[in-house]
Amino acid sequence: MLPDITISTVDLDRIDLMLDRLPSAQAAARDALSDELARAEVVAPWDMPPRVVTMRSTVRFRLDGKESEWCKTLVYPKEIGDGDDTVSVLSPVGSALLGLSEGDSIQWTHPDGRTLGVEVVEVIYQPERAGHYHL
């Protein structure tokens, strides 16, 4: 059973444009994210629930049910920084995080066929919650 996901109209429009421009070498990532977006509830940015992972949210999460946690900001591929504090929405973890709420978990298939478990612990910063609707 997949958890419900929510995405803003702004994020959906930007992600759709990005996916349309991806090279065929990234077809697996494109298709996985497209499938996820197809089942999302889409809302206006100002109607976004405050505990949902949106683009440019900073989120604390666990992988595969382990105790250790990661804290990263979900970004577009071109925004990946030099540090280790961002995760691309096209990565398996990034695609899995998008649209989940605090406490949600999902099993995501990695491109090599492995299953990756992702659990959202806390949405530390969400642009919509901060009133930043068009970042």
mmCIF file of C-alpha atoms in Angstrom, residues 7-17 42-46 48 54-56 76 128 132-135:
data_model
loop_
_atom_site.group_PDB
_atom_site.id
_atom_site.type_symbol
_atom_site.label_atom_id
_atom_site.label_comp_id
_atom_site.label_asym_id
_atom_site.label_seq_id
_atom_site.Cartn_x
_atom_site.Cartn_y
_atom_site.Cartn_z
ATOM 1 C CA ILE A 7 2.455 18.139 -4.601
ATOM 2 C CA SER A 8 1.945 21.799 -5.383
ATOM 3 C CA THR A 9 0.875 23.061 -8.782
ATOM 4 C CA VAL A 10 4.126 25.053 -9.014
ATOM 5 C CA ASP A 11 6.318 22.017 -8.261
ATOM 6 C CA LEU A 12 4.335 19.833 -10.663
ATOM 7 C CA ASP A 13 4.679 22.324 -13.520
ATOM 8 C CA ARG A 14 8.437 22.707 -12.963
ATOM 9 C CA ILE A 15 9.041 18.974 -12.620
ATOM 10 C CA ASP A 16 6.993 18.205 -15.742
ATOM 11 C CA LEU A 17 9.129 20.675 -17.735
ATOM 12 C CA VAL A 42 -2.201 18.392 -6.536
ATOM 13 C CA VAL A 43 -2.892 21.551 -4.526
ATOM 14 C CA ALA A 44 -2.152 25.258 -4.769
ATOM 15 C CA PRO A 45 1.063 26.203 -2.933
ATOM 16 C CA TRP A 46 -0.846 28.170 -0.276
ATOM 17 C CA MET A 48 -0.021 22.788 0.974
ATOM 18 C CA THR A 54 7.936 19.780 -1.308
ATOM 19 C CA MET A 55 10.691 20.981 -3.597
ATOM 20 C CA ARG A 56 13.380 22.849 -1.661
ATOM 21 C CA TYR A 76 16.296 20.124 -8.833
ATOM 22 C CA GLU A 128 5.162 26.953 1.363
ATOM 23 C CA HIS A 132 7.676 31.285 -0.129
ATOM 24 C CA TYR A 133 5.348 30.095 -2.861
ATOM 25 C CA HIS A 134 7.409 30.691 -6.004
ATOM 26 C CA LEU A 135 11.035 29.921 -5.133
#
